[in-house]
mmCIF file of C-alpha atoms in Angstrom:
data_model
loop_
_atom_site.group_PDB
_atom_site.id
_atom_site.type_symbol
_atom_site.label_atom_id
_atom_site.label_comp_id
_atom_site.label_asym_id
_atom_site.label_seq_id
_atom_site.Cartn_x
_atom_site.Cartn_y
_atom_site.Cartn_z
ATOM 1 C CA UNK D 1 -126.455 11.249 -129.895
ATOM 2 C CA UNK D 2 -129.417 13.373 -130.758
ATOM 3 C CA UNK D 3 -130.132 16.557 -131.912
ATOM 4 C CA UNK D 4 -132.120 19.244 -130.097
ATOM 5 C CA UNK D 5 -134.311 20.281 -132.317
ATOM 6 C CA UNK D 6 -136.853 23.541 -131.746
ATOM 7 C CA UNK D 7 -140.356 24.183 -133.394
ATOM 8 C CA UNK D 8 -141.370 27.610 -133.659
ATOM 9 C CA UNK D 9 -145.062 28.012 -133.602
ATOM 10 C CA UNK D 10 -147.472 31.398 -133.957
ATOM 11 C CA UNK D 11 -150.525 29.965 -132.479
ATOM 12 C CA UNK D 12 -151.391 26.433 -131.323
ATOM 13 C CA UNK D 13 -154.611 26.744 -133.319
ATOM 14 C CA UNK D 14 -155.632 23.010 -134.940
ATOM 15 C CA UNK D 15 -154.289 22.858 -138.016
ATOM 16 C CA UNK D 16 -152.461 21.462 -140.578
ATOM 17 C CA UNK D 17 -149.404 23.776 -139.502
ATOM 18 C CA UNK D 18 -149.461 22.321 -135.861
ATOM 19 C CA UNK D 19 -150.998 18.786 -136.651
ATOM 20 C CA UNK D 20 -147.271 18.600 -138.663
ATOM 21 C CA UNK D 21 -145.405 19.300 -136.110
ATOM 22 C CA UNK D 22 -147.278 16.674 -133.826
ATOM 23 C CA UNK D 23 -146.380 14.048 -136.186
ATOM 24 C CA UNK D 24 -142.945 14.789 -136.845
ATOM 25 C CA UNK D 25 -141.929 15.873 -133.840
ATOM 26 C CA UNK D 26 -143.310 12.974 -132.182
ATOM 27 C CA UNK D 27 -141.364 10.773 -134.850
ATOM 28 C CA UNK D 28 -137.585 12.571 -134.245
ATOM 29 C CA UNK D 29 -138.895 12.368 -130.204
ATOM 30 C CA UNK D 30 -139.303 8.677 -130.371
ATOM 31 C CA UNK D 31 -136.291 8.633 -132.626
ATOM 32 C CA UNK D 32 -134.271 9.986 -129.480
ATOM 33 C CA UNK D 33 -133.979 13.866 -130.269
ATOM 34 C CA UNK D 34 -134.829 16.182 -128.266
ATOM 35 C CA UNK D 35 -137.942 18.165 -129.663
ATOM 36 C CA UNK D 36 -139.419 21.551 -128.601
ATOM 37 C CA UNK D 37 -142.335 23.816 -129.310
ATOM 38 C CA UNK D 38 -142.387 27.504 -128.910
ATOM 39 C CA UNK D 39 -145.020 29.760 -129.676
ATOM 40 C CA UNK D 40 -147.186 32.689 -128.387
ATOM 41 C CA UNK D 41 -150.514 30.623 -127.543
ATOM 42 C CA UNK D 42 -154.004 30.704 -125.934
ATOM 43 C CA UNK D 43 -156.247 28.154 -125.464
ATOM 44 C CA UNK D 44 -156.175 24.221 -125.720
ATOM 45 C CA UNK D 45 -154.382 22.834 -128.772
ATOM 46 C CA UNK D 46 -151.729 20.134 -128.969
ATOM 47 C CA UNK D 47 -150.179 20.781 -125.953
ATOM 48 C CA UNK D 48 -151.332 17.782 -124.139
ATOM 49 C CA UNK D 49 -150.648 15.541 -127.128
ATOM 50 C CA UNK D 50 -146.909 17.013 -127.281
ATOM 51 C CA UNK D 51 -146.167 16.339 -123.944
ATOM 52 C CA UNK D 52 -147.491 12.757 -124.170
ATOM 53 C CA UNK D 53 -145.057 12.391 -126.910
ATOM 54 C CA UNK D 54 -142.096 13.844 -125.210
ATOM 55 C CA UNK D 55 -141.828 17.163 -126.894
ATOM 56 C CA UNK D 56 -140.912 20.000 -124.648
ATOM 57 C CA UNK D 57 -143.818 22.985 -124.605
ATOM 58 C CA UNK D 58 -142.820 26.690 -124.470
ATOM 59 C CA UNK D 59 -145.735 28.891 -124.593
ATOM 60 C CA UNK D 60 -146.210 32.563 -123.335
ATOM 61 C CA UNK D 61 -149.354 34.620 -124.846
ATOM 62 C CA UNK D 62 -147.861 37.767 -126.405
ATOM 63 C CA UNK D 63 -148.988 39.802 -129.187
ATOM 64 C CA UNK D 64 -145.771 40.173 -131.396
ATOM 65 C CA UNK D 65 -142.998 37.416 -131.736
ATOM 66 C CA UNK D 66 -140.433 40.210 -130.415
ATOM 67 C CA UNK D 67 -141.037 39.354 -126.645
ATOM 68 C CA UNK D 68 -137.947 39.087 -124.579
ATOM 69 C CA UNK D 69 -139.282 35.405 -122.562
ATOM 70 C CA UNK D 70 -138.976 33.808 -125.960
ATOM 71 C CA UNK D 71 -135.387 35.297 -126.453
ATOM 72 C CA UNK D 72 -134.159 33.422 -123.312
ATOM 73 C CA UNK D 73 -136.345 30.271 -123.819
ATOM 74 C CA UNK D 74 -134.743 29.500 -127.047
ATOM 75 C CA UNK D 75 -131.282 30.292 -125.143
ATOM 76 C CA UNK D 76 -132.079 27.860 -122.201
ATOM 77 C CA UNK D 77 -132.726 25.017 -124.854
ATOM 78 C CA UNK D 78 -130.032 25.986 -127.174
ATOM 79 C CA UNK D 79 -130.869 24.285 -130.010
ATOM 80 C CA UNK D 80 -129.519 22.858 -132.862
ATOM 81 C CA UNK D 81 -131.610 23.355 -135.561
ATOM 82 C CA UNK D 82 -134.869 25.917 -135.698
ATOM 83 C CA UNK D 83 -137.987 24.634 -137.782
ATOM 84 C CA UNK D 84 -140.973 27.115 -138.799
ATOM 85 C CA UNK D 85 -143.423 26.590 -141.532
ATOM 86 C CA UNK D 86 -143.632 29.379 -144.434
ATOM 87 C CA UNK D 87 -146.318 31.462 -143.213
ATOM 88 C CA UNK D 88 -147.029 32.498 -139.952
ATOM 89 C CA UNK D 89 -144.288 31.208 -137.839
ATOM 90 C CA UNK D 90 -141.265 32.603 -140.010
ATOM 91 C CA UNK D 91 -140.838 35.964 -138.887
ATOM 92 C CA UNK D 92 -140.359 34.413 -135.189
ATOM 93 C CA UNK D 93 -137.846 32.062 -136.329
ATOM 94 C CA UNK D 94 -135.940 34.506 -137.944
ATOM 95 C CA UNK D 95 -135.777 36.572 -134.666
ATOM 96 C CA UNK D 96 -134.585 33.626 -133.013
ATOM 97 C CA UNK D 97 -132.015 33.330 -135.565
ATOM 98 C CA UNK D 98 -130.345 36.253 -135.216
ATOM 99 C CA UNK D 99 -130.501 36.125 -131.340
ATOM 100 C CA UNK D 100 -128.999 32.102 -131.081
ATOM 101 C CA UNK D 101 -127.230 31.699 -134.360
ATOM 102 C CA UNK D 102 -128.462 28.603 -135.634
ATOM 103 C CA UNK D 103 -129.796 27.362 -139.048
ATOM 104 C CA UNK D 104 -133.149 27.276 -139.653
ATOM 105 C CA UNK D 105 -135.751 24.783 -141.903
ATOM 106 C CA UNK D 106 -138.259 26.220 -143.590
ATOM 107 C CA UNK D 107 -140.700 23.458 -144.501
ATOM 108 C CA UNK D 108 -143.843 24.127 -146.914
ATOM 109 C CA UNK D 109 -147.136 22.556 -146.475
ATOM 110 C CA UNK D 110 -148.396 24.328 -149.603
ATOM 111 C CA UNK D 111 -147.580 26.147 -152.942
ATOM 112 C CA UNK D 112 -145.340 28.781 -152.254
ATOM 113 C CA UNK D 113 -147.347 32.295 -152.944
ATOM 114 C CA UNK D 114 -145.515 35.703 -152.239
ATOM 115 C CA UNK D 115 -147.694 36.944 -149.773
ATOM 116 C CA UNK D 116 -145.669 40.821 -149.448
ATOM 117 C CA UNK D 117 -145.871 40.799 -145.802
ATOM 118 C CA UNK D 118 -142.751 42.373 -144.291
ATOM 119 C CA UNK D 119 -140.669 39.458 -142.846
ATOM 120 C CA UNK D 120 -142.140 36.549 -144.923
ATOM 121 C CA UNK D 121 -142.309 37.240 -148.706
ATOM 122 C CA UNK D 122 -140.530 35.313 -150.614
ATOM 123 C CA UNK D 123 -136.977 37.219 -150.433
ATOM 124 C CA UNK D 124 -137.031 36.687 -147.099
ATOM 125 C CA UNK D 125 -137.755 32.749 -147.234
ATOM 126 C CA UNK D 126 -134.826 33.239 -149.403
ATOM 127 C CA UNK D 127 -132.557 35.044 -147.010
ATOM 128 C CA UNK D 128 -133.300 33.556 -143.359
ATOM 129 C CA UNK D 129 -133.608 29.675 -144.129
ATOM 130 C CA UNK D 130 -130.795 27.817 -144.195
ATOM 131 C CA UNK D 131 -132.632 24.951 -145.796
ATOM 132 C CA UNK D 132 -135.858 24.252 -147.248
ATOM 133 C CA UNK D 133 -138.297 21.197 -147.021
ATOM 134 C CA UNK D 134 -141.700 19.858 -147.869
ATOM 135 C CA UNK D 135 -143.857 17.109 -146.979
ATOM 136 C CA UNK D 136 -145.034 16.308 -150.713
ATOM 137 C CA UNK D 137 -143.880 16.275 -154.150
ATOM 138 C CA UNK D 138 -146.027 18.128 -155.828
ATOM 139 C CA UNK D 139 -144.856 21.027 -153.803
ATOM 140 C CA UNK D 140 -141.591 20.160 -153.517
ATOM 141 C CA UNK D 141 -141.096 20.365 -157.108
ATOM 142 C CA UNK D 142 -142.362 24.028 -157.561
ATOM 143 C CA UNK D 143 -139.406 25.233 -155.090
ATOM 144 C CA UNK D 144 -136.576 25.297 -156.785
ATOM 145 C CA UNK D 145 -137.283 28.141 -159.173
ATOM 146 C CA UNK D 146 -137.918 30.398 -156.325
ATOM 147 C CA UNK D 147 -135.103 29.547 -154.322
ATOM 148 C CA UNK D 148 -132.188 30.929 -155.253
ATOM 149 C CA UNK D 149 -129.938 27.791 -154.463
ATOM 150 C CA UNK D 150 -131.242 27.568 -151.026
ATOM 151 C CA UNK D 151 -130.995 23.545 -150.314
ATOM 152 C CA UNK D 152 -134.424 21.835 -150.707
ATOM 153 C CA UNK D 153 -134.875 18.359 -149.112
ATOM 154 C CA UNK D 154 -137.758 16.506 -148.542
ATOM 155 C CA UNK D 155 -139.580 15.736 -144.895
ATOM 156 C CA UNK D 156 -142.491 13.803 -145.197
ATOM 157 C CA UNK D 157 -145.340 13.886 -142.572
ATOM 158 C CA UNK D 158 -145.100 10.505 -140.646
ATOM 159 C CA UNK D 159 -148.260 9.020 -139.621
ATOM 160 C CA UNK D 160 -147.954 5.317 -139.204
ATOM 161 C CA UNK D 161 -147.833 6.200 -135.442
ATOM 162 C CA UNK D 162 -150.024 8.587 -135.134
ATOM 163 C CA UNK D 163 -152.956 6.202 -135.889
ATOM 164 C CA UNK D 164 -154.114 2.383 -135.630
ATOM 165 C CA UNK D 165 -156.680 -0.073 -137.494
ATOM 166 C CA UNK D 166 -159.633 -0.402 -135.507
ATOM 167 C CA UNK D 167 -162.461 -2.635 -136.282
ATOM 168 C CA UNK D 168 -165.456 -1.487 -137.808
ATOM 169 C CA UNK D 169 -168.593 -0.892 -135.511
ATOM 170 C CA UNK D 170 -171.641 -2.386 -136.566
ATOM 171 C CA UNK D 171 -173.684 -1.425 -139.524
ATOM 172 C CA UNK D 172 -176.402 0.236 -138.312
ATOM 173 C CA UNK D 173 -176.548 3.235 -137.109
ATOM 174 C CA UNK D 174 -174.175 4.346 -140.130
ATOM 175 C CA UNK D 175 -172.289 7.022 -138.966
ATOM 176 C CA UNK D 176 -170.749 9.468 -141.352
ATOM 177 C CA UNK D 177 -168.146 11.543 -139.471
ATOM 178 C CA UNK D 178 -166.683 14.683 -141.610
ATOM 179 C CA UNK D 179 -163.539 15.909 -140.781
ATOM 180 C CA UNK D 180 -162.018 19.253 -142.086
ATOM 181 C CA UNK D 181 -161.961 22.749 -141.110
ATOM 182 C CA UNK D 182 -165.103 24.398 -141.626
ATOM 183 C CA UNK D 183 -164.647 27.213 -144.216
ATOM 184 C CA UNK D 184 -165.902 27.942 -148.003
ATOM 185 C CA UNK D 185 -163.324 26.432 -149.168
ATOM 186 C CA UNK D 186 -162.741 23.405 -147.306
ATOM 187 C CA UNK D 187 -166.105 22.039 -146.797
ATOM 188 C CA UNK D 188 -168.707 22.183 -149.678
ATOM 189 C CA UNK D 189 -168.997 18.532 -149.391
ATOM 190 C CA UNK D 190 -170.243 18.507 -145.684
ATOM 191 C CA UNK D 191 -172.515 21.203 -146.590
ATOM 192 C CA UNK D 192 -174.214 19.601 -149.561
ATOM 193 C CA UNK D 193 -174.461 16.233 -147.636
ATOM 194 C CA UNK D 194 -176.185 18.655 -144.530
ATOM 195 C CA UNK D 195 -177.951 20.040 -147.008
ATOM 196 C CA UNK D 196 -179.844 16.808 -148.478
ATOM 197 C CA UNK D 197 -180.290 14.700 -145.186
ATOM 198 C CA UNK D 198 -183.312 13.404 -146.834
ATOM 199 C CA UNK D 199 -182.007 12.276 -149.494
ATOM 200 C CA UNK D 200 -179.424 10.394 -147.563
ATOM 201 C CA UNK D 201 -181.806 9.051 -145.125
ATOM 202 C CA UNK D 202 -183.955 7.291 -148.240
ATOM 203 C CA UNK D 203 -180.512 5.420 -149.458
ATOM 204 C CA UNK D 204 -179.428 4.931 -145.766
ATOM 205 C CA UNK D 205 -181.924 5.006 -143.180
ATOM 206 C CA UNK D 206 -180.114 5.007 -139.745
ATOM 207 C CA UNK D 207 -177.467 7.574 -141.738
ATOM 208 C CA UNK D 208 -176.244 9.959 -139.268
ATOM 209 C CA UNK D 209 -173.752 12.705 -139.594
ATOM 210 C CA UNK D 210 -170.973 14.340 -137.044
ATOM 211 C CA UNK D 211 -169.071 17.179 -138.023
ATOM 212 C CA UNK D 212 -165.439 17.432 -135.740
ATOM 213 C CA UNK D 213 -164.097 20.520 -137.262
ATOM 214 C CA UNK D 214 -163.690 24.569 -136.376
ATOM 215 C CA UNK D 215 -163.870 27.317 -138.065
ATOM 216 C CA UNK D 216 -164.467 30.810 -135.494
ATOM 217 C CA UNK D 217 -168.076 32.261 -136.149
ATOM 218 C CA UNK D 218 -168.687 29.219 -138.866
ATOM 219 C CA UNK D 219 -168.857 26.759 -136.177
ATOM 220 C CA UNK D 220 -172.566 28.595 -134.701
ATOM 221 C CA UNK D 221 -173.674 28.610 -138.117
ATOM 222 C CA UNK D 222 -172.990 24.867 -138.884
ATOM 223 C CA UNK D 223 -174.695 24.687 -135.613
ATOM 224 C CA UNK D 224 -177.585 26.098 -136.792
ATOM 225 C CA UNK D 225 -178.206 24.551 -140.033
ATOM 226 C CA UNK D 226 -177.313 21.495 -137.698
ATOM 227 C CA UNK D 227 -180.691 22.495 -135.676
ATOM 228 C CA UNK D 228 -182.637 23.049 -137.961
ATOM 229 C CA UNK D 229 -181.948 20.168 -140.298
ATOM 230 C CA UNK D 230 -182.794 17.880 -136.739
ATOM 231 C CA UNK D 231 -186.048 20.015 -136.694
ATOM 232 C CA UNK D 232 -187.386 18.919 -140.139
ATOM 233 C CA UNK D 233 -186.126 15.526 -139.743
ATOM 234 C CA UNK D 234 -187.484 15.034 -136.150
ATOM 235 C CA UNK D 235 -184.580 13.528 -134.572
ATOM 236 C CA UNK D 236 -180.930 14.619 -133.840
ATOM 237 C CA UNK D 237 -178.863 13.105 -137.211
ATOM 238 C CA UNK D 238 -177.286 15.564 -137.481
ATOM 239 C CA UNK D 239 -174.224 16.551 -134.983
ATOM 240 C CA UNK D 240 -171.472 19.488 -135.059
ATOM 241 C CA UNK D 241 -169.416 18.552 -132.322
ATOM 242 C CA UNK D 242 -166.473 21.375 -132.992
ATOM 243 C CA UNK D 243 -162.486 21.139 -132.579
ATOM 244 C CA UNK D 244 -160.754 17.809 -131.324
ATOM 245 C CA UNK D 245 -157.025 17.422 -131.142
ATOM 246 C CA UNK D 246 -156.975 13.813 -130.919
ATOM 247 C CA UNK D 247 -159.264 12.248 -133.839
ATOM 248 C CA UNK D 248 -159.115 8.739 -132.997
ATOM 249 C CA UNK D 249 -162.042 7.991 -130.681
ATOM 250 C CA UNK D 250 -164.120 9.758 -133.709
ATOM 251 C CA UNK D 251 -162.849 7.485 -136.333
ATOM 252 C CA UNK D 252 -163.166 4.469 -134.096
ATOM 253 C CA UNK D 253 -166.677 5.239 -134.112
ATOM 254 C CA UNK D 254 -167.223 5.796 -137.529
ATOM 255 C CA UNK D 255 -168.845 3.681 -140.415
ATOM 256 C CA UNK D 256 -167.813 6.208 -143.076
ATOM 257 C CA UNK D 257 -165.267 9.294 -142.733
ATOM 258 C CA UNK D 258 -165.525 11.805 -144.738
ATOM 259 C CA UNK D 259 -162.318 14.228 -145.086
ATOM 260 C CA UNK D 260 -159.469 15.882 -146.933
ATOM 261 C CA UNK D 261 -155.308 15.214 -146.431
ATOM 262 C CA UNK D 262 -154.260 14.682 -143.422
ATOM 263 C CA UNK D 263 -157.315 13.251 -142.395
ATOM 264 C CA UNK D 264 -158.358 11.088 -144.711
ATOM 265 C CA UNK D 265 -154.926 9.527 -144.766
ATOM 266 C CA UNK D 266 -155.227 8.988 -140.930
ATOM 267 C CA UNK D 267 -158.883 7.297 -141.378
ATOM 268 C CA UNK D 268 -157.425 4.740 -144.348
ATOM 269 C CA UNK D 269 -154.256 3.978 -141.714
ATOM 270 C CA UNK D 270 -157.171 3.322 -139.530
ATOM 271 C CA UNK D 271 -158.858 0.954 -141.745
ATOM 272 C CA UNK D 272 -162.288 3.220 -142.072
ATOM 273 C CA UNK D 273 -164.388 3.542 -145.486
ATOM 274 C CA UNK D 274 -163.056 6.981 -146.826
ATOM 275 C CA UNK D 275 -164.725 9.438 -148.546
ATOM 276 C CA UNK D 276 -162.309 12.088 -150.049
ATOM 277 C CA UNK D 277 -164.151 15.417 -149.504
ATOM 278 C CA UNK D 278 -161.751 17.765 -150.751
ATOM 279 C CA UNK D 279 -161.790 21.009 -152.611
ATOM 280 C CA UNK D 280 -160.993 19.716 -156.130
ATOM 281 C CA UNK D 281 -161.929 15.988 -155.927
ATOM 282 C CA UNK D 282 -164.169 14.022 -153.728
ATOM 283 C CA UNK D 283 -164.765 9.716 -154.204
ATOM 284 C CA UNK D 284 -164.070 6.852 -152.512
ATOM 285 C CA UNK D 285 -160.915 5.960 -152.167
ATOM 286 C CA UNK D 286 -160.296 2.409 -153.254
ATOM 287 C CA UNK D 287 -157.335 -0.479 -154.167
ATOM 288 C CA UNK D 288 -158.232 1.103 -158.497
ATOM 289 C CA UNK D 289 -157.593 5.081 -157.652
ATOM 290 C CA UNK D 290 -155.019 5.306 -154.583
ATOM 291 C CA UNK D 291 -152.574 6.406 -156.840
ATOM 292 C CA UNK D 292 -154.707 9.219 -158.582
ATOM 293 C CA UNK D 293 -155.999 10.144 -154.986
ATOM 294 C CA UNK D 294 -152.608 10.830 -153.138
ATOM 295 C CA UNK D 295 -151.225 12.264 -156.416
ATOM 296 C CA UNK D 296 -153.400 15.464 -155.551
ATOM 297 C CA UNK D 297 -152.709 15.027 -151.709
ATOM 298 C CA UNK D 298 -156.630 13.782 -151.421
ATOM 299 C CA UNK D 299 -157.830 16.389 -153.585
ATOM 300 C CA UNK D 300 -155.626 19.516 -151.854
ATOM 301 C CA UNK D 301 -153.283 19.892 -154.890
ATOM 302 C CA UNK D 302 -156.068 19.844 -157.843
ATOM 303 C CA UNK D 303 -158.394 17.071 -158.884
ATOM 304 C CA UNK D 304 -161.484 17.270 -161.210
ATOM 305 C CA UNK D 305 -162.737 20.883 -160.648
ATOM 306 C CA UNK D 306 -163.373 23.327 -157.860
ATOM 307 C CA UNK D 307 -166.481 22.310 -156.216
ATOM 308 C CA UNK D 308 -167.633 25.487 -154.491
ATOM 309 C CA UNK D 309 -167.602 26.734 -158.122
ATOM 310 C CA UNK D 310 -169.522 23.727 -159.630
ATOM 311 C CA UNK D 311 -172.368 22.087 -157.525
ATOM 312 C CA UNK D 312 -173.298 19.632 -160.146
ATOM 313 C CA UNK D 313 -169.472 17.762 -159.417
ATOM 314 C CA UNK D 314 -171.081 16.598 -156.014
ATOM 315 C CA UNK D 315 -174.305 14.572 -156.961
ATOM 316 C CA UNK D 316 -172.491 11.346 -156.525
ATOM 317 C CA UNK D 317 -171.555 11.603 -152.973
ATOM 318 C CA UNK D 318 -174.861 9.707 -151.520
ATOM 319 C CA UNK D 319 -174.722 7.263 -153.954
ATOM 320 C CA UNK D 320 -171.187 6.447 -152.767
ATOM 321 C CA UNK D 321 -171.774 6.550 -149.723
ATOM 322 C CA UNK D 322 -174.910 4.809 -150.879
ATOM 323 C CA UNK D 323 -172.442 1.949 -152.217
ATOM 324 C CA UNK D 324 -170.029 1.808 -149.014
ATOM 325 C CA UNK D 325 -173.324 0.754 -146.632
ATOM 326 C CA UNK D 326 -174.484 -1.664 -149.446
ATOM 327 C CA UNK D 327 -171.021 -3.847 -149.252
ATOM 328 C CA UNK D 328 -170.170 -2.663 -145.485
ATOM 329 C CA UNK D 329 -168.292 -5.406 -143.477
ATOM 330 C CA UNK D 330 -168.359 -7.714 -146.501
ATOM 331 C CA UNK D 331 -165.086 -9.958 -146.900
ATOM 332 C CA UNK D 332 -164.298 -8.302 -150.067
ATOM 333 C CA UNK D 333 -165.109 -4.896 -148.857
ATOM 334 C CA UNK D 334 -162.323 -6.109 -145.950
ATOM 335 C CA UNK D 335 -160.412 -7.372 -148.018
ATOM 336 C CA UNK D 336 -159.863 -3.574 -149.866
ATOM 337 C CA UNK D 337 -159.244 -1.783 -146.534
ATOM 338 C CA UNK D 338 -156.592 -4.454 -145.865
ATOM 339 C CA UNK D 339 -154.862 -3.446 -149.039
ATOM 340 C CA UNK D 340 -155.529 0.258 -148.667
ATOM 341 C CA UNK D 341 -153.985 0.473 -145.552
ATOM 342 C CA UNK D 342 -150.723 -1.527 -146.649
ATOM 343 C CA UNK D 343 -150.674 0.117 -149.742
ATOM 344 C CA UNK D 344 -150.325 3.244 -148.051
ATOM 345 C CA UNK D 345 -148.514 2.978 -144.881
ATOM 346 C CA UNK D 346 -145.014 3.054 -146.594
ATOM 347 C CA UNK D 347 -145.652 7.015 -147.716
ATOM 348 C CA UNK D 348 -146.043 8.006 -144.109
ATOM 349 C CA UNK D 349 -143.394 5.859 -142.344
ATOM 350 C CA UNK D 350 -141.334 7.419 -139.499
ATOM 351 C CA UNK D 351 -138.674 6.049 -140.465
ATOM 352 C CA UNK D 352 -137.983 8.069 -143.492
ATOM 353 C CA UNK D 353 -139.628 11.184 -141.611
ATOM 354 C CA UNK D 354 -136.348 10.582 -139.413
ATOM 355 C CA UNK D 355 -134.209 9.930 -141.996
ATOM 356 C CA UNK D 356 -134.611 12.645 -144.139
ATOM 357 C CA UNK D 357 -134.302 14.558 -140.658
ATOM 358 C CA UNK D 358 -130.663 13.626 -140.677
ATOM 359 C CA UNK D 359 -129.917 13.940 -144.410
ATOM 360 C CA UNK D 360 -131.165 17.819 -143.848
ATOM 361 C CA UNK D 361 -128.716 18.008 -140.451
ATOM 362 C CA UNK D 362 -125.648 16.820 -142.487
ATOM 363 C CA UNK D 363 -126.219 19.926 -144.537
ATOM 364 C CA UNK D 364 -124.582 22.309 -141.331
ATOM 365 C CA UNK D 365 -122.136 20.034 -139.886
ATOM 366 C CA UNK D 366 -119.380 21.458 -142.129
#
């Protein structure tokens, strides 16, 4: 029999917050739980892609998490267990905790920082979660001395279903896709690659580029530079198409992808050239450095150096992508995606997503 299992939620914004809870929710779903979402929402998100999967939505727009519609929500479904990320999402589930009396998970898709907001500093983690998980090692081994002797169990992010291997379009046009949300940050690789279409166009002349990612008021001014890079060049290579919840038809298209975590995993499990283009290491990732790459989470957990910091760390990204059109479609070239893919499938299997599920539920059955 399965448990009933509810997903708090503070905005269905694209994310790596929300993408999580697609992927394992959609893994315990198919496992035979019952999964729901809550959260105070606007807009298009994951809802659709939730309800595909089976997951139950429960959304009300509301400017605090103390809204009365929630309260009975969470009492209709009566869960079992209550699941909220670190951040954003906490204070809700710890309202809902004291209203239905039930455990929660507190699962953490980064470092832990204090952040000394009322309701989810670190005491509080401490005090309202009955449980703690990650999704990766290197984070799950900085818990424990924060903790207090809260339980800390790992839940890793399934994505063997999330995804599938496609086969690679032609050659030419080359299309680079960049994934990632568009921030300092996150994206000095798509901006430096933006920034020297020409040069790109000399190594790889029917290079284009499309940029699926948001970011608020940064999306107009990719957009722009977008524009006005097409301007110079005299013909549209360069395209900033904006938020997608469902990746797949981009990667399918793709000759290269370009992207950090989540989504360069999913464009390996789909068999694509990958570019890491991370904060803190960017390469292709090959057979030689898989190990070195998902070490640092694709870059995300530390890498070579900071490359909004250091420009000079991103001068080989057109030669390797240079490389990638040179050998495209060849049989060894094949041949590595093959082993990529199989190398790495086992790290995001729902099957341990779901079995680590139930390790964490025999924590409250005594």
């Amino acid at each position: 029999m399965g448990y009933k299992i509810l997903f708090c939620s503070d905005s269905l914004i694209i994310d790596g917050v929300t993408s999580y809870i697609l992927h394992v929710g959609t893994a315990l779903s198919r496992a035979g739980h019952q999964v729901a979402v809550l959260g105070r929402w606007a807009g298009k998100g994951f809802q659709s892609r939730y309800r595909e999967e089976g997951i139950k939505v429960i959304q009300c727009p509301s400017l605090t998490v103390g809204n009365r519609w929630f309260d009975k929500k969470g009492r209709e479904f009566d869960p079992d267990v209550i699941m909220t990320d670190s951040r954003r999402s906490f204070p809700l589930a710890t309202r809902l905790k004291r209203i239905l009396d039930k455990p929660v998970v507190t699962y953490f898709l980064d470092h832990l920082e204090k952040t000394d907001k009322p309701g989810r500093d670190v005491s509080s983690l401490v005090k309202w979660s009955d449980a703690w998980a990650g999704a990766e090692d290197p984070i799950l081994q900085t818990l424990p001395r924060h903790s207090s002797g809260t339980p800390i169990m790992k839940l890793p992010r399934p994505l063997d279903t999330a995804v599938r291997a496609t086969p690679l379009p032609p050659k030419d046009p080359f299309v680079i896709t960049c994934f990632g949300r568009l921030s300092g940050y996150k994206t000095p690789g798509m901006v430096y690659l933006m920034e020297h279409m020409e040069e790109l166009k000399k190594a790889i002349p029917s290079a284009s580029i499309t940029v699926v990612g948001g970011g608020g008021w940064r999306l107009l001014k990719f957009r722009n530079m977008a524009a006005a890079i097409n301007r110079k060049m005299g013909e549209q290579c360069v395209n900033v198409i904006g938020t997608k919840p469902d990746p797949r038809p981009w990667i399918d298209r793709s000759n290269a992808v370009c992207a950090a975590s989540t989504s360069a995993i999913e464009s390996i499990l789909s068999q694509k050239p990958t570019v890491c283009f991370a904060s803190y290491w960017m390469g292709h990732a090959t057979p030689e450095n898989l190990d070195q790459v998902v070490g640092s989470y694709f870059g995300e957990r530390g890498g070579i150096g900071h490359f909004k910091k250091d420009p000079s760390l991103l001068k080989h990204i057109i030669p390797t992508l240079a490389e990638i059109y040179r050998v495209y479609g060849t049989k060894e070239s094949v041949e590595d995606l093959v082993t990529i893919r199989e190398r790495l499938s086992p790290k995001f299997s729902s099957r341990e997503t779901v079995d680590c599920f139930e390790e964490i539920m025999k924590l409250f059955k005594a």
